XYZ file of C-alpha atoms in Angstrom:
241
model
C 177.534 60.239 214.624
C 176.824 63.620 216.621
C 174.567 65.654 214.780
C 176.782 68.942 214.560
C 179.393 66.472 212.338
C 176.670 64.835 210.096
C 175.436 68.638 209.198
C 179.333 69.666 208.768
C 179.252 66.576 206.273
C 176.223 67.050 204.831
C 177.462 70.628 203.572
C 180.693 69.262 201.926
C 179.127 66.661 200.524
C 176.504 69.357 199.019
C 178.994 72.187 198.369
C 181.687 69.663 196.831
C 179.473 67.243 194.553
C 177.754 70.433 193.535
C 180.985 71.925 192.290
C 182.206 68.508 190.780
C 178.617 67.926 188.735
C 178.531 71.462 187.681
C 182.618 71.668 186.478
C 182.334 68.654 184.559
C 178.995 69.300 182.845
C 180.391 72.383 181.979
C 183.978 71.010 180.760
C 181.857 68.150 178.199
C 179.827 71.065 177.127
C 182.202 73.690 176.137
C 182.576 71.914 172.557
C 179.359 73.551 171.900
C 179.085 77.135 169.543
C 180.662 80.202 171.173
C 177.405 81.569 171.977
C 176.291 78.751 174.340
C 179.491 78.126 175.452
C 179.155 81.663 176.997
C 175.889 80.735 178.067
C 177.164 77.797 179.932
C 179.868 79.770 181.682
C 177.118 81.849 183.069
C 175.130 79.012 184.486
C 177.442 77.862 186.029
C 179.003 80.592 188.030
C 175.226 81.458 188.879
C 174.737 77.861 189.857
C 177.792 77.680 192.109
C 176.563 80.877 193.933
C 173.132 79.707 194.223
C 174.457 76.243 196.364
C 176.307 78.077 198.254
C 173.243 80.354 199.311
C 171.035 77.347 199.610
C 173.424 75.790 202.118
C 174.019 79.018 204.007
C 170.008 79.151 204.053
C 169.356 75.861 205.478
C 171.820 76.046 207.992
C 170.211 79.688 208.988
C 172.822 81.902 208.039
C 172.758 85.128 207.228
C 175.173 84.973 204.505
C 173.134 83.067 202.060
C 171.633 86.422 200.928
C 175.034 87.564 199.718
C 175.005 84.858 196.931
C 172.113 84.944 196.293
C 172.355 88.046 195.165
C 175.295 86.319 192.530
C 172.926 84.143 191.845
C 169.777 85.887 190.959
C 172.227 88.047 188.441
C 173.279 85.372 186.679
C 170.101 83.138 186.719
C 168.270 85.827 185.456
C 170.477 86.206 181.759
C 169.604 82.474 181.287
C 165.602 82.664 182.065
C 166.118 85.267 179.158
C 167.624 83.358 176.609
C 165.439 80.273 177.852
C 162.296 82.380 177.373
C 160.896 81.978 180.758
C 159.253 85.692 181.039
C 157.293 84.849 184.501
C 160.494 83.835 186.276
C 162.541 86.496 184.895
C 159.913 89.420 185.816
C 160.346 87.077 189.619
C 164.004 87.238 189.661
C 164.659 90.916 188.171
C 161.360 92.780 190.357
C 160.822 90.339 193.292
C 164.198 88.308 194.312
C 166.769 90.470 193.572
C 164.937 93.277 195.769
C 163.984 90.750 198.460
C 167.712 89.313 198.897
C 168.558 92.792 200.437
C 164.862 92.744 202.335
C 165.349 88.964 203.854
C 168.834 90.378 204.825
C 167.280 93.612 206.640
C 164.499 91.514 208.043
C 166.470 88.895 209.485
C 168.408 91.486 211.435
C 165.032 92.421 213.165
C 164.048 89.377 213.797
C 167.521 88.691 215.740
C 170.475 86.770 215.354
C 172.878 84.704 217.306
C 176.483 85.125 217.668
C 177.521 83.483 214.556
C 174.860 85.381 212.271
C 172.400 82.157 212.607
C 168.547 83.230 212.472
C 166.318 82.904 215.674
C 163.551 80.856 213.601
C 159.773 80.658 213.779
C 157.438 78.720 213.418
C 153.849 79.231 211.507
C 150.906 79.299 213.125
C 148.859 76.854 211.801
C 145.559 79.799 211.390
C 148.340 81.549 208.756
C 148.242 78.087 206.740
C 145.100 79.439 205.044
C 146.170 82.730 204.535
C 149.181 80.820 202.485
C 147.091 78.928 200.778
C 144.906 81.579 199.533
C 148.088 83.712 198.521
C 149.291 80.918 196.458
C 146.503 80.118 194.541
C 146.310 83.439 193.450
C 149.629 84.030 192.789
C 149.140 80.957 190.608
C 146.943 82.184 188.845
C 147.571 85.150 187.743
C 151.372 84.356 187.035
C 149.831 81.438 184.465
C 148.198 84.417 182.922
C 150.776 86.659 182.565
C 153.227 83.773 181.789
C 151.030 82.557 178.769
C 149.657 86.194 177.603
C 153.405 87.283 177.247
C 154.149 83.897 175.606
C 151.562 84.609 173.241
C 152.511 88.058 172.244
C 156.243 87.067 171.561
C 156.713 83.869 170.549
C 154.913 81.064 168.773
C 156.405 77.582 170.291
C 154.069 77.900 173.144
C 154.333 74.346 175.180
C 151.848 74.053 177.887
C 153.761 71.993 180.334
C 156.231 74.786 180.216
C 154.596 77.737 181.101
C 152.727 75.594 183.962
C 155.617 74.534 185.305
C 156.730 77.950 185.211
C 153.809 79.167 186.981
C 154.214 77.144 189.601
C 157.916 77.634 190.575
C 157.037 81.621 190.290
C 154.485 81.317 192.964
C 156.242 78.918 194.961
C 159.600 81.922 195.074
C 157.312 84.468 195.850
C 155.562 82.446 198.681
C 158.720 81.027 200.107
C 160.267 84.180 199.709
C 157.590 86.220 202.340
C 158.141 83.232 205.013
C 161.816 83.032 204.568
C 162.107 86.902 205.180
C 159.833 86.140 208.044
C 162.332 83.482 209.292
C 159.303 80.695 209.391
C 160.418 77.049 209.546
C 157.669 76.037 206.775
C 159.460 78.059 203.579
C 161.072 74.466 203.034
C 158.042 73.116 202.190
C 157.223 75.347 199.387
C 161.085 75.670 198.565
C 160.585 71.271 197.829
C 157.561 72.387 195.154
C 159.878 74.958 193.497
C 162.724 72.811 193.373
C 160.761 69.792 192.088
C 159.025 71.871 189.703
C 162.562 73.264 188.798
C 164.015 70.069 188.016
C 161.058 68.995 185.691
C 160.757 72.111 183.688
C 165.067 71.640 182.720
C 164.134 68.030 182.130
C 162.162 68.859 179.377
C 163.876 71.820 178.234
C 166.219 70.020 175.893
C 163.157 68.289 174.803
C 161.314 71.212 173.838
C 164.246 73.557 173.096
C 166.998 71.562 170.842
C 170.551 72.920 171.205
C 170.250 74.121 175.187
C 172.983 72.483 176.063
C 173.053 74.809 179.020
C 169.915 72.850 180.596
C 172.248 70.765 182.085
C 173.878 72.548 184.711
C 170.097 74.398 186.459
C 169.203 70.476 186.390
C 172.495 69.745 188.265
C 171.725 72.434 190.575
C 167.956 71.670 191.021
C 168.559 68.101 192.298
C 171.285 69.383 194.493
C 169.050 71.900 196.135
C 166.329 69.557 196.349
C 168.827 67.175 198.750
C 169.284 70.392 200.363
C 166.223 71.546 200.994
C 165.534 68.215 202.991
C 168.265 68.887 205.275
C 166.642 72.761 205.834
C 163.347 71.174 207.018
C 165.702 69.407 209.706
C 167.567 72.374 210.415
C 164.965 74.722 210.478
C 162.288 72.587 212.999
C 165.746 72.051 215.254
C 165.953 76.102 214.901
C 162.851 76.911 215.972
C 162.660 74.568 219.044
C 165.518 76.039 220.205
C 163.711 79.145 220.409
């Protein structure tokens, strides 16, 4: 199979099981109270937008900016109501400004005819200077996270605001080399993702009557499949370069 077909494929099958997962989940749901069920609407709207910026991403288009922009909106009333304060200071003060950066960006780095990113690649000396910025990012978004846990709530769970910590620092990394147009974002995009789908694992655990957990989970593993395919895509980018 030529590779240009497998990718076309690749997307559908993304785009389309993403839409069935998330319409269904949604449709079992919507017995639920009229507050969730509104709840649940959102999620998945923001989750739809979010694939479709994911696959627009690891295919190096341009586009995927546009909804993600959708998506950050949405995502963001549902880190509210999940009490995730580190990921919703992320989404409102660092994401939703950077969507319109990584678009600006990627116009001065240079595009080809069909709005696909000339991509980089990192040089491995930068590696440490990643590192470094991660670790402290880490660090002092587990602070924040748990100080502003502590001041407004009382069901504190560990594993939560960890979790939480990391996929903050993993954005905000991935977020300076994808406005760079570096191959290696993917990498850090698999931690967030990972760390994405284990933190709505336990959410119902931890959180009875989140029935809305269900459809970030559905998107989570999706984008994880997806991010897999950007490493490809990316690395094939950059050679071409």
């Amino acid at each position: 199979m030529k590779e240009e077909k497998f990718n076309k494929l690749f997307n559908i099958f993304i785009l389309a099981g993403m839409s069935v997962c998330v319409i269904l989940a949604t449709v079992f749901k919507l017995d639920s109270d009229t507050g969730a069920r509104v709840l649940l609407l959102i999620s998945a709207v923001g989750a739809l937008s979010g694939v479709a910026s994911t696959v627009l991403a690891a295919n190096g288009s341009i586009w995927n900016f546009l909804f993600g922009l959708i998506d950050v909106c949405f995502y963001s009333i549902i880190l509210f109501k999940n009490g995730q304060p580190a990921q919703l200071c992320l989404h409102l003060l660092y994401i939703l400004p950077m969507e319109f950066i990584g678009f600006f960006k990627w116009k001065k780095v240079g595009l080809r005819k069909d709005n696909t990113i000339k991509a980089r690649r990192l040089p491995v000396k930068y590696w440490i200077n990643v590192s470094v910025l991660f670790l402290a990012v880490f660090f002092v978004s587990l602070a924040i996270s748990y100080q502003m846990l502590r001041i407004g709530r009382t069901d504190i769970v560990p594993v939560k605001v960890i979790l939480d910590a990391v996929i903050t620092t993993g954005n905000i990394v991935a977020f300076v080399l994808m406005a760079g147009a570096y191959a290696e974002q993917w990498y850090l995009w698999m931690v967030v993702n990972i760390g994405s789908i284990l933190l709505w694992s336990l959410t119902p655990i931890f959180s009875p009557g989140t029935e809305y957990a269900v459809v970030p989970l559905i998107k989570y593993i999706f984008y994880m499949i997806n991010s897999v395919n950007g490493i490809r895509m990316w690395y094939k980018l950059s050679r071409s370069e």
